[in-house]
PDB file of C-alpha atoms in Angstrom:
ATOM      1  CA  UNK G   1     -13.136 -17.187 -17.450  1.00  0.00           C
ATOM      2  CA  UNK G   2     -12.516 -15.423 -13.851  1.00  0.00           C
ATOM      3  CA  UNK G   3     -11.223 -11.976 -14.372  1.00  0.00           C
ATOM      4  CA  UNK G   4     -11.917 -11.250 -10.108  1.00  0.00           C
ATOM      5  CA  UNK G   5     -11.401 -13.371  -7.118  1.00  0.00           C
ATOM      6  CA  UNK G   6     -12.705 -11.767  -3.680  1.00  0.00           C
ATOM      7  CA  UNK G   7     -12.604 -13.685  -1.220  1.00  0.00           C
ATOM      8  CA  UNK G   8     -11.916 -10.922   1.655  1.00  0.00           C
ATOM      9  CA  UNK G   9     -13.727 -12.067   5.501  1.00  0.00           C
ATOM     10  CA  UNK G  10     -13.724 -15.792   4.734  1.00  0.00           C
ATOM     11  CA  UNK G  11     -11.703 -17.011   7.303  1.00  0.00           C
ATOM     12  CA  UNK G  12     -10.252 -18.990   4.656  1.00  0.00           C
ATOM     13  CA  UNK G  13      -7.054 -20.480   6.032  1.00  0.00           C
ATOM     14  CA  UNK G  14      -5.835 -22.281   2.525  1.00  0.00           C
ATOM     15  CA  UNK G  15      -7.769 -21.757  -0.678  1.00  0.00           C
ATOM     16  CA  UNK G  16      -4.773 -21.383  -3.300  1.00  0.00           C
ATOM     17  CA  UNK G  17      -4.544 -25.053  -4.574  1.00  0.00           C
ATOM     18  CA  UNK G  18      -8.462 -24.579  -5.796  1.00  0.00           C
ATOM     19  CA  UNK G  19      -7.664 -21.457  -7.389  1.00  0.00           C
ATOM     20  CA  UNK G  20      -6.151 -23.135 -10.375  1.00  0.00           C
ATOM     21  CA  UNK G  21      -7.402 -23.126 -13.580  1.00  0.00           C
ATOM     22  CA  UNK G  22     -10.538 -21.008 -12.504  1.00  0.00           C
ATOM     23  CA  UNK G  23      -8.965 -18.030 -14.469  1.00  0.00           C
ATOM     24  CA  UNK G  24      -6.458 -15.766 -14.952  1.00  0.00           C
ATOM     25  CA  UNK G  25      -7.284 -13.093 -12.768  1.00  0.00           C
ATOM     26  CA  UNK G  26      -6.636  -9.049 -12.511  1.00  0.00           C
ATOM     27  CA  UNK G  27      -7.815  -8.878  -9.574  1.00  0.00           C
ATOM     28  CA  UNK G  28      -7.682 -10.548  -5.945  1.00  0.00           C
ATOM     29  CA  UNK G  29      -8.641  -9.425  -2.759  1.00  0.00           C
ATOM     30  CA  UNK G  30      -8.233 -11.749  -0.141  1.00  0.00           C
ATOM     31  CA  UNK G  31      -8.136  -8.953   2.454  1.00  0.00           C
ATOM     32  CA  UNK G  32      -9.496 -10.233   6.212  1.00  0.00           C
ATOM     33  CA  UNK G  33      -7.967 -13.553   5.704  1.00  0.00           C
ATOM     34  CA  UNK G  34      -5.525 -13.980   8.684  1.00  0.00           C
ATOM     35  CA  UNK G  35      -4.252 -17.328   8.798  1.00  0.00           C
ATOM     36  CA  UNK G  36      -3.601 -17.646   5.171  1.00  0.00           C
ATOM     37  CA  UNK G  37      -0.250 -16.844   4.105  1.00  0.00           C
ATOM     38  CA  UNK G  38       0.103 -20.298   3.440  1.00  0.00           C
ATOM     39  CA  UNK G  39      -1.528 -19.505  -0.224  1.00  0.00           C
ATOM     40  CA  UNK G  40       0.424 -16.682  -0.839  1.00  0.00           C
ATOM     41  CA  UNK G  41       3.634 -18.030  -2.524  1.00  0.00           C
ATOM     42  CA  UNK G  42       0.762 -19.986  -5.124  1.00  0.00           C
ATOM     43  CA  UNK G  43      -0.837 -16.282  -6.053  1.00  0.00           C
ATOM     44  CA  UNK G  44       2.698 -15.557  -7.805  1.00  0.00           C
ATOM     45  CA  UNK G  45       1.562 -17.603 -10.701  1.00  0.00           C
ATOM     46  CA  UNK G  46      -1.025 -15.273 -11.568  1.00  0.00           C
ATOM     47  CA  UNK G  47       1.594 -13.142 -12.884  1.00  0.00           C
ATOM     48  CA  UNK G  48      -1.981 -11.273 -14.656  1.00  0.00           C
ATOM     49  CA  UNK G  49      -2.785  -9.788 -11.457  1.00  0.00           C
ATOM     50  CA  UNK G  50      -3.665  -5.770 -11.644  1.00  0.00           C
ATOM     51  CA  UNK G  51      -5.057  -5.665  -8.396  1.00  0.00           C
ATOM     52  CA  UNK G  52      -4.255  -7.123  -5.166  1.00  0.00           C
ATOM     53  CA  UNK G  53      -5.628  -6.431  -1.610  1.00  0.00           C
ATOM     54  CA  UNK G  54      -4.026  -8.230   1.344  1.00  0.00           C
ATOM     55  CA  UNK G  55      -5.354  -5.407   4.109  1.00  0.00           C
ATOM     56  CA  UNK G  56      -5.617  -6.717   7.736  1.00  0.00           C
ATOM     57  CA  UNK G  57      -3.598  -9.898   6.434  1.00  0.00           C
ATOM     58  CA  UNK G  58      -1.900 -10.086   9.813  1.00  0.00           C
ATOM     59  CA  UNK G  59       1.284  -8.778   7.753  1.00  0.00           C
ATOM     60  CA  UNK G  60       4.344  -7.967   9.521  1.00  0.00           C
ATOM     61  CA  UNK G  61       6.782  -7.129   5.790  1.00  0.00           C
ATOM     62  CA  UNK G  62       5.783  -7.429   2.606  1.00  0.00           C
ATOM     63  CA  UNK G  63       5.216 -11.032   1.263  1.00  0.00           C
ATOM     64  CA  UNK G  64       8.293 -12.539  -0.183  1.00  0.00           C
ATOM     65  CA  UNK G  65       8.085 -12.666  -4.309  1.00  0.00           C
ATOM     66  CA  UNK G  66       5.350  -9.936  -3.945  1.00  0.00           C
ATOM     67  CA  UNK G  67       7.403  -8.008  -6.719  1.00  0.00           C
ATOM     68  CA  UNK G  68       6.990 -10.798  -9.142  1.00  0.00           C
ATOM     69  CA  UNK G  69       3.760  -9.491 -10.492  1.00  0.00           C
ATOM     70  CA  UNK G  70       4.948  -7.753 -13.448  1.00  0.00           C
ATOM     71  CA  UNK G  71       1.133  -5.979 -14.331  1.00  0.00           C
ATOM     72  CA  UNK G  72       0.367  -4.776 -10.394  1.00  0.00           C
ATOM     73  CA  UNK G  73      -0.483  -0.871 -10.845  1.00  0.00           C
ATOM     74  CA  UNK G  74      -2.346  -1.266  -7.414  1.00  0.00           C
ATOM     75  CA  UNK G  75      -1.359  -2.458  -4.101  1.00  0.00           C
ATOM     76  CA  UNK G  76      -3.352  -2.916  -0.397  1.00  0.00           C
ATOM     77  CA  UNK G  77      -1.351  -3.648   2.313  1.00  0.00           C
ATOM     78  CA  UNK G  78      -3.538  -1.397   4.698  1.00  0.00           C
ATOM     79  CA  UNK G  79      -4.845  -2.205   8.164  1.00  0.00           C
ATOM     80  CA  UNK G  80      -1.188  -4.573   8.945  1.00  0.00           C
ATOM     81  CA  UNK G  81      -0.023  -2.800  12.456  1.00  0.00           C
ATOM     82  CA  UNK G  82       2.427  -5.629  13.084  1.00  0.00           C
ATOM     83  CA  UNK G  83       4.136  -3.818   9.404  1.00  0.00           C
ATOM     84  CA  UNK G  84       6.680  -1.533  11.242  1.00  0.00           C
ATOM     85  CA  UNK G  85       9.092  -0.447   8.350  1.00  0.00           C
ATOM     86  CA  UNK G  86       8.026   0.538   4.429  1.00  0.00           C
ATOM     87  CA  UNK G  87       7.978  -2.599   2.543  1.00  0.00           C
ATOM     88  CA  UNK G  88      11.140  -2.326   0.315  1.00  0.00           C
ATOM     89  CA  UNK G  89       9.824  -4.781  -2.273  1.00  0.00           C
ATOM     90  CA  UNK G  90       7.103  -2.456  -3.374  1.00  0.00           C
ATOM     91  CA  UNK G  91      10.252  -0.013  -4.677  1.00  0.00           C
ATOM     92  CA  UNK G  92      10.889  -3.123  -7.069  1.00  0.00           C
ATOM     93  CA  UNK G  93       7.215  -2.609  -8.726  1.00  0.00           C
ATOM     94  CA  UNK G  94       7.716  -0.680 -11.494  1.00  0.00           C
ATOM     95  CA  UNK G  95       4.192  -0.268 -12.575  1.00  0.00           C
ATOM     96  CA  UNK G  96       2.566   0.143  -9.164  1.00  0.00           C
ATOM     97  CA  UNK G  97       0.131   3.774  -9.290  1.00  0.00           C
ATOM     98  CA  UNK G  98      -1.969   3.128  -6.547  1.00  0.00           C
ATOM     99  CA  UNK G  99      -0.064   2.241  -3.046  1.00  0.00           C
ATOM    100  CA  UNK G 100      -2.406   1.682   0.218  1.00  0.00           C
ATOM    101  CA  UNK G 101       0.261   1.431   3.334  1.00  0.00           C
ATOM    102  CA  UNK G 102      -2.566   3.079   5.665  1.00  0.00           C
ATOM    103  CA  UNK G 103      -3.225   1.555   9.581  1.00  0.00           C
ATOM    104  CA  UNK G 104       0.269   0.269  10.002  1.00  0.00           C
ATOM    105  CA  UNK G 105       3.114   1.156  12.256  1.00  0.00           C
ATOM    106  CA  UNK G 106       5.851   2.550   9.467  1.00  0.00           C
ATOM    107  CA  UNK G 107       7.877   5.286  11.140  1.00  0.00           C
ATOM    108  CA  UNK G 108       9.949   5.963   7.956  1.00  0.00           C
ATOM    109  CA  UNK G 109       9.714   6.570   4.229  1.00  0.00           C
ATOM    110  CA  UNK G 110      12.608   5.005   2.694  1.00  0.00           C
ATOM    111  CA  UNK G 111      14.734   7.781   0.513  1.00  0.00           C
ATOM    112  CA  UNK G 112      14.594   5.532  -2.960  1.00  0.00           C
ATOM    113  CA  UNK G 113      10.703   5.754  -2.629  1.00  0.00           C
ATOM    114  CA  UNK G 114      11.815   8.405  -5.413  1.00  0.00           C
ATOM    115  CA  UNK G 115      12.030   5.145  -8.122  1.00  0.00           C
ATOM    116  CA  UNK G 116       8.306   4.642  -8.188  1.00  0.00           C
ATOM    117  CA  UNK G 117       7.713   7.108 -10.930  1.00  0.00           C
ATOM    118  CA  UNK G 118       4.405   5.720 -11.512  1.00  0.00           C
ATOM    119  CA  UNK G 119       2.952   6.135  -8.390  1.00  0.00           C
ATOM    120  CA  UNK G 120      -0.433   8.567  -8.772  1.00  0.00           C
ATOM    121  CA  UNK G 121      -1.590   7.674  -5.389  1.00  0.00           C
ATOM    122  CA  UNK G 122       0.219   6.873  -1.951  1.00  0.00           C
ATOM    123  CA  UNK G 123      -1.914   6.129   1.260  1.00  0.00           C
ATOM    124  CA  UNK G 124      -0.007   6.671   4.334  1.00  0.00           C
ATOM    125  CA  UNK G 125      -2.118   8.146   6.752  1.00  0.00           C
ATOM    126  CA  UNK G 126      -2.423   6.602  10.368  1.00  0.00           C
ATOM    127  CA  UNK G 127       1.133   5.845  10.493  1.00  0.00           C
ATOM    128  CA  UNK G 128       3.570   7.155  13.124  1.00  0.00           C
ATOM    129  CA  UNK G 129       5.522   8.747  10.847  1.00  0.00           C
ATOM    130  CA  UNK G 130       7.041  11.974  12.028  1.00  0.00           C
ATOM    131  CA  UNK G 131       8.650  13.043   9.085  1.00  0.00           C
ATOM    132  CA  UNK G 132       8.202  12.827   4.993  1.00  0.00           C
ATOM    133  CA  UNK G 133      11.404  12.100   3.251  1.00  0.00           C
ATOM    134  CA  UNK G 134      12.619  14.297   0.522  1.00  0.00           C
ATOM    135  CA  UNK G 135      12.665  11.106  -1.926  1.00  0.00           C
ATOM    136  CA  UNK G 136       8.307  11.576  -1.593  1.00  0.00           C
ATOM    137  CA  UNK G 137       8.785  14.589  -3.498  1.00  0.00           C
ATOM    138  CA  UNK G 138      10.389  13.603  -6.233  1.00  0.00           C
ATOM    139  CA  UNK G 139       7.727  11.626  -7.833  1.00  0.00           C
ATOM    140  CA  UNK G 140       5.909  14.045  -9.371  1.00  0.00           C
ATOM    141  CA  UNK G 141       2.912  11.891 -11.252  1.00  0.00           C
ATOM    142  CA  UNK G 142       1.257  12.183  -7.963  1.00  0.00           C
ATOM    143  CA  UNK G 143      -1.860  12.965  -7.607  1.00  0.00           C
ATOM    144  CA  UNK G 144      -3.514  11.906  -4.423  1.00  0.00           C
ATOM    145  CA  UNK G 145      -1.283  11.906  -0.984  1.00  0.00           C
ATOM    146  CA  UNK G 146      -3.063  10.704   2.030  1.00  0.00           C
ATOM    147  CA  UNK G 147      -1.139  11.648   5.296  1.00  0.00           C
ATOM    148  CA  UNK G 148      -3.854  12.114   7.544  1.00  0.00           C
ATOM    149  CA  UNK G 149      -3.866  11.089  11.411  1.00  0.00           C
ATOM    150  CA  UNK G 150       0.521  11.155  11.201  1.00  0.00           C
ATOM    151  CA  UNK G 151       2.809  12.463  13.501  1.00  0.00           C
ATOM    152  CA  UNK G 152       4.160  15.333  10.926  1.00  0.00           C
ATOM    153  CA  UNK G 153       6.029  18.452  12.879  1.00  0.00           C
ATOM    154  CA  UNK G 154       5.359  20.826  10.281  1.00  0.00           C
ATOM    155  CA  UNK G 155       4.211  20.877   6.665  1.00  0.00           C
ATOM    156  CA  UNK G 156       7.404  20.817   4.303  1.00  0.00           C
ATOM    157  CA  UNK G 157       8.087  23.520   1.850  1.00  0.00           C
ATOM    158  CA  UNK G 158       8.842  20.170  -0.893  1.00  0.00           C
ATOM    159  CA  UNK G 159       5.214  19.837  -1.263  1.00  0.00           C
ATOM    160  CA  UNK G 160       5.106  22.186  -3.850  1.00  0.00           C
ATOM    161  CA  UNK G 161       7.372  20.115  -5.896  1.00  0.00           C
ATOM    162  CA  UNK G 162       4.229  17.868  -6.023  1.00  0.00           C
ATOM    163  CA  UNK G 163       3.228  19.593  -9.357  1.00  0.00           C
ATOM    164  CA  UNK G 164       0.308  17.362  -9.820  1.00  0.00           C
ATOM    165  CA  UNK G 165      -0.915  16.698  -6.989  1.00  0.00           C
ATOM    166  CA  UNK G 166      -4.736  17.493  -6.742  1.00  0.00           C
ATOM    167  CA  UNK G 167      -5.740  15.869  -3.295  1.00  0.00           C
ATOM    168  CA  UNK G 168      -3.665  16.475  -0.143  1.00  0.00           C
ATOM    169  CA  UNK G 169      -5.038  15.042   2.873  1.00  0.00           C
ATOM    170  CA  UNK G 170      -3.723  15.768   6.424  1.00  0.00           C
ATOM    171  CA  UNK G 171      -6.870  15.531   8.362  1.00  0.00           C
ATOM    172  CA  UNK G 172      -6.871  15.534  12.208  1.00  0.00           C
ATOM    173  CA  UNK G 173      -9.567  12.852  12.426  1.00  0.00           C
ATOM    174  CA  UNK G 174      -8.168  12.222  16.488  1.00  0.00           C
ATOM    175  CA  UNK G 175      -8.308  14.862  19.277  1.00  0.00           C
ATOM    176  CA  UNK G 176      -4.236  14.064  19.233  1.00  0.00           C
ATOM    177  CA  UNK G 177      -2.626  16.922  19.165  1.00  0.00           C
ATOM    178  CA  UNK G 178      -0.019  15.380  17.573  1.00  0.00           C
ATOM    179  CA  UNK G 179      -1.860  14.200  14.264  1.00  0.00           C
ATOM    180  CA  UNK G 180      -1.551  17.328  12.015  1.00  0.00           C
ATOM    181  CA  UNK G 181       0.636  19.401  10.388  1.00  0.00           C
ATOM    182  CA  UNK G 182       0.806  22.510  11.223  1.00  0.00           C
ATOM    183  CA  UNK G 183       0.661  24.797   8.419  1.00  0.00           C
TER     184      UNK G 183
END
């Protein structure tokens, strides 16, 4: 029985009707797919999904029912620059520990980001976002916070409210002067 299904840089435009009964997966990564969000709404019966990667998907929100997968603990919606705002379904995933919302065009962290409790790692970096709401700092299981290549104004004093954080990144990769935080 299928435990994995990657399918990511296919071109595949509709593949979910010959998906089942070829397993129950944890995983799925159908990343690179543009064109296929026609299959989506059929991945919500694979309610054993751990795993699912739906970077450069063309994505403009997060897919509708995407909070139906009661065992997701991690979560790729990287690499969607058409996503403008933070997908408010993802605050619905209780589970979720592993959130990848890098290469998109989110301005804002929502304040109730503070409900996922779970969360051990949170991708945000290439975003425009200007400014880290104080809900961020409230979930203190994390461990890995990715903020490089943002448009922070200064480093805020909440991070050390972050007691378990062990990786911080805020790299500069661009000669933007704009893309750090100054310390």
């Amino acid at each position: 029985q299928l435990t994995s299904l990657l399918l990511s840089r296919n071109d595949i435009a509709d593949f979910s009707h010959r998906l089942i009964g070829l397993g129950n997966f944890e995983e799925i990564n159908i990343s690179y797919n543009p064109g296929a969000e026609e299959s989506l709404p059929l991945l919500l019966s694979f309610i054993s999904v751990r795993t699912l990667s739906l970077e450069a998907y063309t994505l403009s929100k997060a897919p509708i029912g995407l909070s139906r997968f009661p065992l997701l603990t991690d979560l790729n919606l990287s690499n969607n620059p058409n996503m403008e705002s933070f997908p408010t379904a993802v605050l619905e995933m209780t589970r979720l520990r592993q959130l990848n919302l890098s290469l998109n065009s989110i301005k804002n962290i929502p304040r109730n980001i503070s409900v996922m409790q779970n969360l051990i790692g949170l991708d945000l970096s290439s975003n425009p976002i200007s400014k880290l709401d104080e809900g961020l700092f409230k979930l203190t299981k994390l461990e890995y916070l990715n903020i490089g290549r943002c448009y922070l104004e200064s480093a805020p004093e909440s991070l050390t409210k972050l007691v378990n954080l062990r990786v911080l990144n805020v790299d500069k990769e661009y000669d933007d002067d704009h893309c750090f935080i100054p310390m």
